[in-house]
């Protein structure tokens, strides 16, 4: 009787632990500087003074570390503030970079929304979008986002 009762307690506690155990996966961590470039019809270049204010440095997905983050561009005595307002991933294709759309808001003279297409591969997120602000026709950015603490592959 004692063996049966002990077995029942062990089974119940292991089932309870399995239900409350955290999901395994990766933690995404933003590393290093954010590089922002611009293009117009005649030329292109990098913004020299970029301030990046992440909403979170690390968490479990892009939405949690990017939405609400701000990129501040200081150029020619003008301040352009870009805020990431949404991110939506495309359907994942195995063996291909992750892609999707980032919704941005320009909080300068007038609030204006625009979209950027992103690609994520080899711990590098790159995004590019068309926007007409000041002399700039297109803006792109690059940032390192490392996948750390990933779960080991399950054995079959």
mmCIF file of C-alpha atoms in Angstrom:
data_model
loop_
_atom_site.group_PDB
_atom_site.id
_atom_site.type_symbol
_atom_site.label_atom_id
_atom_site.label_comp_id
_atom_site.label_asym_id
_atom_site.label_seq_id
_atom_site.Cartn_x
_atom_site.Cartn_y
_atom_site.Cartn_z
ATOM 1 C CA UNK A 1 0.000 0.000 0.000
ATOM 2 C CA UNK A 2 2.815 2.388 0.905
ATOM 3 C CA UNK A 3 4.547 1.711 -2.443
ATOM 4 C CA UNK A 4 1.349 2.480 -4.377
ATOM 5 C CA UNK A 5 0.763 5.676 -2.420
ATOM 6 C CA UNK A 6 4.393 6.776 -2.913
ATOM 7 C CA UNK A 7 4.178 6.032 -6.641
ATOM 8 C CA UNK A 8 0.951 8.051 -6.912
ATOM 9 C CA UNK A 9 2.544 11.050 -5.148
ATOM 10 C CA UNK A 10 5.627 10.892 -7.375
ATOM 11 C CA UNK A 11 3.521 10.682 -10.539
ATOM 12 C CA UNK A 12 1.267 13.530 -9.452
ATOM 13 C CA UNK A 13 4.197 15.782 -8.584
ATOM 14 C CA UNK A 14 6.007 15.071 -11.879
ATOM 15 C CA UNK A 15 2.838 15.809 -13.887
ATOM 16 C CA UNK A 16 2.350 19.009 -11.893
ATOM 17 C CA UNK A 17 5.996 20.042 -12.501
ATOM 18 C CA UNK A 18 5.699 19.348 -16.240
ATOM 19 C CA UNK A 19 2.650 21.611 -16.454
ATOM 20 C CA UNK A 20 4.412 24.490 -14.664
ATOM 21 C CA UNK A 21 7.882 24.076 -16.166
ATOM 22 C CA UNK A 22 8.960 27.070 -18.257
ATOM 23 C CA UNK A 23 8.987 26.771 -22.010
ATOM 24 C CA UNK A 24 12.420 26.263 -23.448
ATOM 25 C CA UNK A 25 13.709 28.351 -26.286
ATOM 26 C CA UNK A 26 16.123 31.176 -26.959
ATOM 27 C CA UNK A 27 16.684 34.480 -25.287
ATOM 28 C CA UNK A 28 17.291 37.269 -27.789
ATOM 29 C CA UNK A 29 19.833 39.869 -26.675
ATOM 30 C CA UNK A 30 20.618 43.144 -28.421
ATOM 31 C CA UNK A 31 24.372 43.700 -28.689
ATOM 32 C CA UNK A 32 26.447 46.694 -29.762
ATOM 33 C CA UNK A 33 25.509 49.827 -31.652
ATOM 34 C CA UNK A 34 22.664 50.442 -34.056
ATOM 35 C CA UNK A 35 23.874 51.737 -37.417
ATOM 36 C CA UNK A 36 21.435 53.895 -39.365
ATOM 37 C CA UNK A 37 21.910 54.843 -43.028
ATOM 38 C CA UNK A 38 20.030 57.143 -45.374
ATOM 39 C CA UNK A 39 19.573 57.421 -49.116
ATOM 40 C CA UNK A 40 18.277 60.036 -51.473
ATOM 41 C CA UNK A 41 18.278 60.120 -55.264
ATOM 42 C CA UNK A 42 21.809 61.507 -55.500
ATOM 43 C CA UNK A 43 23.731 60.001 -52.582
ATOM 44 C CA UNK A 44 23.724 57.927 -49.420
ATOM 45 C CA UNK A 45 25.522 57.797 -46.086
ATOM 46 C CA UNK A 46 25.457 56.905 -42.426
ATOM 47 C CA UNK A 47 24.036 59.024 -39.643
ATOM 48 C CA UNK A 48 26.949 59.972 -37.386
ATOM 49 C CA UNK A 49 24.973 60.694 -34.212
ATOM 50 C CA UNK A 50 22.590 57.841 -33.399
ATOM 51 C CA UNK A 51 21.098 57.236 -29.972
ATOM 52 C CA UNK A 52 19.260 53.937 -29.508
ATOM 53 C CA UNK A 53 16.959 53.501 -26.495
ATOM 54 C CA UNK A 54 15.804 49.874 -26.343
ATOM 55 C CA UNK A 55 12.601 49.040 -24.522
ATOM 56 C CA UNK A 56 14.400 45.880 -23.268
ATOM 57 C CA UNK A 57 17.892 44.588 -23.914
ATOM 58 C CA UNK A 58 16.887 40.913 -23.852
ATOM 59 C CA UNK A 59 13.765 38.775 -23.823
ATOM 60 C CA UNK A 60 12.158 35.813 -25.569
ATOM 61 C CA UNK A 61 11.087 37.375 -28.902
ATOM 62 C CA UNK A 62 11.521 40.337 -31.254
ATOM 63 C CA UNK A 63 8.274 41.992 -30.170
ATOM 64 C CA UNK A 64 9.358 42.165 -26.534
ATOM 65 C CA UNK A 65 12.782 43.671 -27.260
ATOM 66 C CA UNK A 66 11.890 45.977 -30.159
ATOM 67 C CA UNK A 67 8.341 47.395 -29.908
ATOM 68 C CA UNK A 68 8.586 50.677 -28.010
ATOM 69 C CA UNK A 69 12.310 51.133 -28.708
ATOM 70 C CA UNK A 70 13.426 54.520 -30.046
ATOM 71 C CA UNK A 71 16.116 55.524 -32.502
ATOM 72 C CA UNK A 72 17.101 59.193 -32.238
ATOM 73 C CA UNK A 73 18.999 60.744 -35.135
ATOM 74 C CA UNK A 74 20.841 64.012 -34.550
ATOM 75 C CA UNK A 75 21.771 65.550 -37.894
ATOM 76 C CA UNK A 76 22.443 69.160 -38.936
ATOM 77 C CA UNK A 77 20.920 70.612 -35.736
ATOM 78 C CA UNK A 78 17.747 68.596 -36.369
ATOM 79 C CA UNK A 79 16.451 65.785 -34.180
ATOM 80 C CA UNK A 80 14.542 62.927 -35.803
ATOM 81 C CA UNK A 81 12.985 60.434 -33.416
ATOM 82 C CA UNK A 82 11.868 57.068 -34.780
ATOM 83 C CA UNK A 83 9.848 54.667 -32.646
ATOM 84 C CA UNK A 84 9.192 51.000 -33.387
ATOM 85 C CA UNK A 85 5.434 50.562 -32.956
ATOM 86 C CA UNK A 86 4.888 47.011 -34.236
ATOM 87 C CA UNK A 87 6.623 44.024 -35.749
ATOM 88 C CA UNK A 88 5.007 41.273 -37.783
ATOM 89 C CA UNK A 89 6.910 38.236 -38.997
ATOM 90 C CA UNK A 90 6.352 36.587 -42.360
ATOM 91 C CA UNK A 91 5.734 32.854 -42.443
ATOM 92 C CA UNK A 92 8.948 31.064 -41.530
ATOM 93 C CA UNK A 93 10.710 29.152 -44.312
ATOM 94 C CA UNK A 94 13.193 26.597 -43.007
ATOM 95 C CA UNK A 95 16.771 27.381 -44.020
ATOM 96 C CA UNK A 96 15.961 30.990 -45.050
ATOM 97 C CA UNK A 97 16.432 34.224 -43.057
ATOM 98 C CA UNK A 98 13.513 35.363 -40.927
ATOM 99 C CA UNK A 99 11.667 38.225 -42.598
ATOM 100 C CA UNK A 100 8.757 40.526 -41.877
ATOM 101 C CA UNK A 101 7.610 44.117 -41.420
ATOM 102 C CA UNK A 102 8.456 46.689 -38.788
ATOM 103 C CA UNK A 103 6.025 49.576 -38.284
ATOM 104 C CA UNK A 104 7.718 52.843 -37.397
ATOM 105 C CA UNK A 105 6.508 56.250 -36.241
ATOM 106 C CA UNK A 106 8.441 59.465 -36.828
ATOM 107 C CA UNK A 107 7.935 61.697 -33.799
ATOM 108 C CA UNK A 108 9.458 64.843 -35.262
ATOM 109 C CA UNK A 109 7.531 67.867 -36.545
ATOM 110 C CA UNK A 110 4.547 65.729 -37.475
ATOM 111 C CA UNK A 111 3.832 62.182 -36.415
ATOM 112 C CA UNK A 112 4.069 60.026 -39.499
ATOM 113 C CA UNK A 113 3.981 56.236 -39.825
ATOM 114 C CA UNK A 114 5.936 54.144 -42.303
ATOM 115 C CA UNK A 115 6.911 50.507 -42.718
ATOM 116 C CA UNK A 116 10.243 48.793 -43.040
ATOM 117 C CA UNK A 117 10.977 45.311 -44.382
ATOM 118 C CA UNK A 118 13.347 43.362 -42.159
ATOM 119 C CA UNK A 119 15.567 40.344 -42.528
ATOM 120 C CA UNK A 120 17.247 38.477 -39.666
ATOM 121 C CA UNK A 121 20.073 35.993 -40.211
ATOM 122 C CA UNK A 122 23.391 35.219 -38.533
ATOM 123 C CA UNK A 123 22.502 37.384 -35.507
ATOM 124 C CA UNK A 124 22.078 40.494 -37.690
ATOM 125 C CA UNK A 125 18.776 42.310 -38.129
ATOM 126 C CA UNK A 126 18.593 44.610 -41.140
ATOM 127 C CA UNK A 127 15.587 46.777 -41.975
ATOM 128 C CA UNK A 128 14.896 49.220 -44.807
ATOM 129 C CA UNK A 129 11.989 51.521 -45.506
ATOM 130 C CA UNK A 130 10.998 54.367 -47.804
ATOM 131 C CA UNK A 131 10.168 57.619 -46.063
ATOM 132 C CA UNK A 132 10.271 61.230 -47.197
ATOM 133 C CA UNK A 133 11.561 63.314 -44.319
ATOM 134 C CA UNK A 134 13.847 66.272 -44.802
ATOM 135 C CA UNK A 135 16.228 65.277 -47.594
ATOM 136 C CA UNK A 136 16.038 61.537 -46.869
ATOM 137 C CA UNK A 137 14.070 59.230 -49.144
ATOM 138 C CA UNK A 138 14.961 55.887 -47.537
ATOM 139 C CA UNK A 139 16.273 54.898 -44.127
ATOM 140 C CA UNK A 140 17.785 51.590 -43.085
ATOM 141 C CA UNK A 141 19.257 50.229 -39.876
ATOM 142 C CA UNK A 142 21.358 47.281 -38.742
ATOM 143 C CA UNK A 143 21.667 45.827 -35.260
ATOM 144 C CA UNK A 144 23.147 42.725 -33.676
ATOM 145 C CA UNK A 145 20.592 40.508 -31.946
ATOM 146 C CA UNK A 146 22.125 37.337 -30.598
ATOM 147 C CA UNK A 147 20.153 34.220 -29.797
ATOM 148 C CA UNK A 148 21.546 33.004 -26.482
ATOM 149 C CA UNK A 149 20.630 30.301 -24.003
ATOM 150 C CA UNK A 150 18.947 28.230 -26.697
ATOM 151 C CA UNK A 151 17.588 24.832 -25.765
ATOM 152 C CA UNK A 152 19.530 21.864 -27.019
ATOM 153 C CA UNK A 153 17.870 19.947 -29.863
ATOM 154 C CA UNK A 154 15.638 17.145 -28.664
ATOM 155 C CA UNK A 155 16.910 13.657 -29.271
ATOM 156 C CA UNK A 156 14.721 11.389 -31.342
#
